[in-house]
Amino acid sequence: MLRQVLLAASSSQGIRRLVSTAPVTRDVVARFVAGESAADALAVTERLIADGFTVTLDYLGEDTTEPLEAAAAARQYLSLLERLRAAGVTSGGRAEVSVKPTALGLGLPGDGEAVAAGHIAEICEVARAAGTTVTVDMEDHTHVDATLQLVAKLRADYPDLGCVLQSYLRRTPGDCETLAVAGSRVRLCKGAYRAPDGVALAVRSEVDRAYARCMRILLDGPGHPMLATHDPRLIEIAGFRARSTGRAPDSFEYQMLYGVRPDEQRRLLDSGARVRVYLPYGRDWYGYLVRRLAERPANLTFFLRALASRG
Ligand SMILES: Cc1cc2nc3c(=O)[nH]c(=O)nc-3n(C[C@H](O)[C@H](O)[C@H](O)COP(=O)(O)OP(=O)(O)OC[C@H]3O[C@@H](n4cnc5c(N)ncnc54)[C@H](O)[C@@H]3O)c2cc1C
């Protein structure tokens, strides 16, 4: 219920202004976001990689309404990849990038799909030259078909292009079967957007059960599963399944968000697992922050308490 309210609030301009201008917001944002600039992102990336993690960087922004904005977002990724390469952190895919199709034009009227595909192809080309990969984030359910089609087409030229499946969608076990093939990189998450009952599972326990089922499909297949969750039970099931099917530790990875359960990230790393941290940066952090607050009431309480104490 609270989650629904918060996700609905994320589109209110009044609430956006209030949250964005509250002084305490800066502290909360800093917990989840590397900073506003590519230099900030690089500094945190270098620290995480020195600690043994791998990283996927997200330049914040979504739902672009202008072709020029989409082109600007693509340029950000190209120069970020250049920076990462020059710093020597891209080889072997240690630092890669995550892209949101709507930030790169998918929702533009007319030829949005072609615009997004063109930008993603360009980013893939530069990533490949730097020795790393790209993963296409999954957004609102209305974009799932277009995103999966776009990824399928681009994979002909860039077979290591990763994509994301969300266990809260009823269709996802079928998509997992389709994508559990050799060479395919699939990130599995629960799903962070609002969706109607017809397309999504309404009850959290069902979403969790679906996650476990999808995870089994991916781990039993020949691809490279990327298990994106902070859920202790699901992480335990993943480890058990991987061991019982004899998967090598470097043949799959856990992924978690920057600032969420850092102790668990470290514990998994120390156990010999591969752990990739999803690291957002940029000025357009509002939608991302609201999704994080909606996921966990404790984050929201922390935020509201700090807001109240500073007046
Ligand atoms: C790497 C990564 C990439 C993602 N990419 C996408 C994407 O492309 N599209 C998309 O829709 N969503 C994406 N998500 C978000 C995802 O869909 C979920 O909304 C988010 O990860 C929360 O789900 P959860 O699996 O952690 O489970 P939840 O049900 O939110 O949490 C499960 C349990 O994890 C623990 N936990 C969670 N948060 C905390 C915390 N802050 N502190 C302590 N314990 C905590 C608690 O025990 C909690 O009960 C991504 C998530 C990750 C980690």
Coordinates of N, CA and C in Angstrom, one line a residue, residues 80-178:
L80 N 31.8 8.5 -20.4 CA 32.0 7.8 -19.2 C 32.9 6.5 -19.5
L81 N 32.5 5.8 -20.6 CA 33.3 4.6 -20.9 C 34.7 5.0 -21.3
E82 N 34.9 6.1 -21.9 CA 36.3 6.6 -22.2 C 37.1 6.8 -20.9
R83 N 36.4 7.4 -20.0 CA 37.0 7.7 -18.7 C 37.4 6.4 -18.0
L84 N 36.4 5.5 -18.0 CA 36.6 4.2 -17.3 C 37.8 3.5 -17.9
R85 N 37.8 3.5 -19.3 CA 38.9 2.8 -20.0 C 40.2 3.4 -19.6
A86 N 40.3 4.7 -19.7 CA 41.6 5.4 -19.4 C 42.0 5.1 -18.0
A87 N 41.1 4.9 -17.1 CA 41.5 4.6 -15.7 C 41.8 3.1 -15.5
G88 N 41.6 2.3 -16.6 CA 42.0 0.9 -16.5 C 41.1 0.0 -15.7
V89 N 39.8 0.4 -15.7 CA 38.8 -0.4 -14.9 C 37.8 -1.2 -15.7
T90 N 37.9 -1.1 -17.1 CA 36.9 -1.8 -17.9 C 37.4 -3.2 -18.3
S91 N 38.7 -3.5 -18.3 CA 39.1 -4.8 -18.8 C 38.5 -5.9 -18.1
G92 N 38.1 -7.0 -18.8 CA 37.4 -8.1 -18.2 C 36.0 -7.8 -17.7
G93 N 35.5 -6.7 -18.1 CA 34.1 -6.3 -17.7 C 34.0 -5.9 -16.2
R94 N 35.1 -5.5 -15.6 CA 35.0 -5.2 -14.2 C 34.1 -4.0 -13.9
A95 N 34.2 -2.9 -14.8 CA 33.2 -1.9 -14.7 C 32.5 -1.9 -16.1
E96 N 31.2 -2.1 -16.0 CA 30.4 -2.0 -17.3 C 29.3 -0.9 -17.1
V97 N 28.4 -0.8 -18.0 CA 27.3 0.2 -17.9 C 25.9 -0.4 -18.0
S98 N 25.0 0.2 -17.3 CA 23.6 -0.2 -17.4 C 22.9 1.0 -18.1
V99 N 22.0 0.7 -19.1 CA 21.3 1.8 -19.8 C 19.8 1.6 -19.7
K100 N 19.1 2.8 -19.6 CA 17.6 2.7 -19.6 C 17.1 3.1 -21.0
P101 N 16.4 2.2 -21.6 CA 16.0 2.5 -23.0 C 15.2 3.8 -23.1
T102 N 14.3 4.1 -22.1 CA 13.6 5.4 -22.3 C 14.5 6.6 -22.1
A103 N 15.6 6.5 -21.4 CA 16.5 7.6 -21.4 C 17.2 7.8 -22.7
L104 N 17.2 6.8 -23.5 CA 17.9 6.8 -24.8 C 16.9 6.9 -25.9
G105 N 15.7 7.2 -25.6 CA 14.7 7.6 -26.7 C 13.6 6.6 -26.9
L106 N 13.6 5.4 -26.2 CA 12.6 4.4 -26.6 C 11.1 5.0 -26.6
G107 N 10.8 5.9 -25.7 CA 9.4 6.4 -25.6 C 9.1 7.5 -26.6
L108 N 10.1 7.9 -27.4 CA 9.8 9.1 -28.3 C 8.8 8.7 -29.4
P109 N 7.9 9.6 -29.7 CA 6.9 9.2 -30.7 C 7.6 9.0 -32.1
G110 N 6.9 8.1 -32.8 CA 7.5 7.8 -34.2 C 8.6 6.7 -34.1
D111 N 9.8 7.2 -34.3 CA 10.9 6.2 -34.4 C 11.7 6.0 -33.1
G112 N 11.0 6.0 -32.0 CA 11.7 5.9 -30.7 C 12.5 4.6 -30.6
E113 N 12.0 3.5 -31.1 CA 12.7 2.3 -31.0 C 14.0 2.3 -31.7
A114 N 14.0 2.9 -32.9 CA 15.2 3.0 -33.8 C 16.2 3.9 -33.1
V115 N 15.7 5.0 -32.6 CA 16.6 6.0 -31.9 C 17.3 5.3 -30.8
A116 N 16.5 4.6 -29.9 CA 17.2 3.9 -28.7 C 18.1 2.9 -29.2
A117 N 17.7 2.1 -30.2 CA 18.6 1.0 -30.7 C 19.9 1.6 -31.2
G118 N 19.8 2.7 -32.0 CA 21.0 3.4 -32.5 C 22.0 3.8 -31.4
H119 N 21.4 4.4 -30.4 CA 22.3 4.9 -29.3 C 22.9 3.7 -28.5
I120 N 22.1 2.7 -28.3 CA 22.6 1.5 -27.5 C 23.7 0.8 -28.3
A121 N 23.5 0.7 -29.6 CA 24.5 0.1 -30.5 C 25.9 0.9 -30.4
E122 N 25.7 2.2 -30.4 CA 26.9 3.0 -30.3 C 27.7 2.8 -29.0
I123 N 26.9 2.7 -27.9 CA 27.4 2.5 -26.6 C 28.1 1.1 -26.5
C124 N 27.4 0.1 -27.1 CA 28.0 -1.3 -27.1 C 29.3 -1.3 -27.9
E125 N 29.4 -0.5 -28.9 CA 30.6 -0.5 -29.7 C 31.8 0.1 -28.9
V126 N 31.6 1.2 -28.2 CA 32.6 1.8 -27.4 C 32.9 0.9 -26.2
A127 N 31.9 0.2 -25.6 CA 32.1 -0.7 -24.5 C 33.0 -1.9 -25.0
R128 N 32.7 -2.4 -26.1 CA 33.5 -3.5 -26.6 C 35.0 -3.1 -26.8
A129 N 35.2 -1.9 -27.4 CA 36.6 -1.5 -27.6 C 37.3 -1.3 -26.2
A130 N 36.5 -1.0 -25.2 CA 37.1 -0.9 -23.9 C 37.2 -2.2 -23.1
G131 N 36.7 -3.3 -23.7 CA 36.8 -4.6 -23.1 C 35.7 -4.9 -22.1
T132 N 34.6 -4.2 -22.3 CA 33.5 -4.4 -21.3 C 32.1 -4.6 -22.0
T133 N 31.1 -4.6 -21.2 CA 29.8 -5.0 -21.7 C 28.7 -3.9 -21.3
V134 N 27.5 -4.1 -21.8 CA 26.4 -3.2 -21.5 C 25.2 -4.1 -21.1
T135 N 24.5 -3.6 -20.1 CA 23.2 -4.3 -19.7 C 22.1 -3.3 -19.9
V136 N 21.0 -3.8 -20.5 CA 19.8 -2.9 -20.7 C 18.8 -3.1 -19.6
D137 N 18.6 -2.1 -18.8 CA 17.7 -2.1 -17.7 C 16.3 -2.4 -18.2
M138 N 15.4 -2.9 -17.3 CA 14.0 -3.1 -17.7 C 13.2 -2.0 -16.9
E139 N 12.3 -1.4 -17.6 CA 11.5 -0.3 -17.0 C 10.0 -0.8 -16.8
D140 N 9.1 0.2 -16.9 CA 7.7 0.0 -16.8 C 7.2 -1.2 -17.7
H141 N 6.2 -1.9 -17.3 CA 5.7 -3.1 -18.1 C 5.3 -2.7 -19.5
T142 N 4.9 -1.5 -19.7 CA 4.5 -1.1 -21.1 C 5.7 -1.1 -22.1
H143 N 6.9 -1.1 -21.6 CA 8.1 -1.1 -22.4 C 8.8 -2.5 -22.6
V144 N 8.2 -3.5 -21.9 CA 8.9 -4.8 -21.9 C 9.1 -5.4 -23.3
D145 N 8.0 -5.5 -24.0 CA 8.1 -6.1 -25.4 C 9.1 -5.4 -26.2
A146 N 9.0 -4.1 -26.3 CA 9.9 -3.3 -27.1 C 11.3 -3.5 -26.7
T147 N 11.5 -3.5 -25.4 CA 12.9 -3.6 -24.9 C 13.5 -5.0 -25.2
L148 N 12.7 -6.1 -25.0 CA 13.2 -7.4 -25.4 C 13.5 -7.6 -26.9
Q149 N 12.6 -6.9 -27.7 CA 12.8 -7.0 -29.1 C 14.1 -6.3 -29.5
L150 N 14.3 -5.1 -28.9 CA 15.5 -4.3 -29.2 C 16.8 -5.1 -28.8
V151 N 16.7 -5.7 -27.6 CA 17.9 -6.5 -27.2 C 18.1 -7.7 -28.1
A152 N 17.1 -8.4 -28.5 CA 17.2 -9.5 -29.4 C 17.9 -9.1 -30.7
K153 N 17.5 -8.0 -31.2 CA 18.1 -7.5 -32.5 C 19.6 -7.1 -32.3
L154 N 19.8 -6.4 -31.2 CA 21.2 -5.9 -31.0 C 22.2 -7.1 -30.7
R155 N 21.6 -8.2 -30.1 CA 22.5 -9.3 -29.8 C 23.1 -10.0 -31.0
A156 N 22.5 -9.8 -32.2 CA 23.1 -10.3 -33.4 C 24.5 -9.8 -33.5
D157 N 24.7 -8.5 -33.2 CA 26.0 -7.8 -33.4 C 26.8 -7.8 -32.0
Y158 N 26.0 -7.8 -30.9 CA 26.7 -7.7 -29.6 C 26.1 -8.8 -28.7
P159 N 26.6 -10.0 -28.9 CA 26.0 -11.2 -28.2 C 26.1 -11.1 -26.7
D160 N 27.1 -10.2 -26.2 CA 27.2 -10.1 -24.7 C 26.3 -9.0 -24.1
L161 N 25.4 -8.4 -24.9 CA 24.5 -7.4 -24.4 C 23.6 -8.0 -23.4
G162 N 23.6 -7.5 -22.2 CA 22.7 -8.1 -21.1 C 21.3 -7.5 -21.1
C163 N 20.4 -8.2 -20.5 CA 19.0 -7.6 -20.3 C 18.5 -8.0 -19.0
V164 N 17.4 -7.4 -18.6 CA 16.8 -7.6 -17.3 C 15.4 -8.2 -17.4
L165 N 15.1 -9.2 -16.5 CA 13.8 -9.7 -16.4 C 13.3 -9.5 -14.9
Q166 N 12.0 -9.2 -14.8 CA 11.4 -8.9 -13.5 C 10.4 -10.0 -13.1
S167 N 10.7 -10.6 -11.9 CA 9.9 -11.7 -11.5 C 8.4 -11.3 -11.1
Y168 N 8.1 -10.0 -10.9 CA 6.7 -9.7 -10.6 C 5.8 -9.7 -11.8
L169 N 6.4 -9.9 -13.0 CA 5.5 -10.0 -14.2 C 5.2 -11.4 -14.5
R170 N 3.9 -11.7 -14.8 CA 3.4 -13.0 -15.0 C 4.1 -13.7 -16.1
R171 N 4.6 -13.0 -17.1 CA 5.2 -13.5 -18.3 C 6.6 -14.0 -18.1
T172 N 7.2 -13.6 -17.0 CA 8.7 -13.7 -16.9 C 9.2 -15.2 -16.9
P173 N 8.6 -16.2 -16.3 CA 9.2 -17.5 -16.4 C 9.3 -17.9 -17.9
G174 N 8.4 -17.5 -18.7 CA 8.5 -17.9 -20.1 C 9.7 -17.1 -20.8
D175 N 9.9 -15.9 -20.4 CA 11.0 -15.1 -20.9 C 12.3 -15.7 -20.5
C176 N 12.3 -16.2 -19.2 CA 13.6 -16.9 -18.7 C 13.9 -18.1 -19.6
E177 N 12.9 -18.9 -19.9 CA 13.1 -20.1 -20.7 C 13.7 -19.7 -22.0
T178 N 13.2 -18.6 -22.6 CA 13.7 -18.2 -23.9 C 15.1 -17.7 -23.9

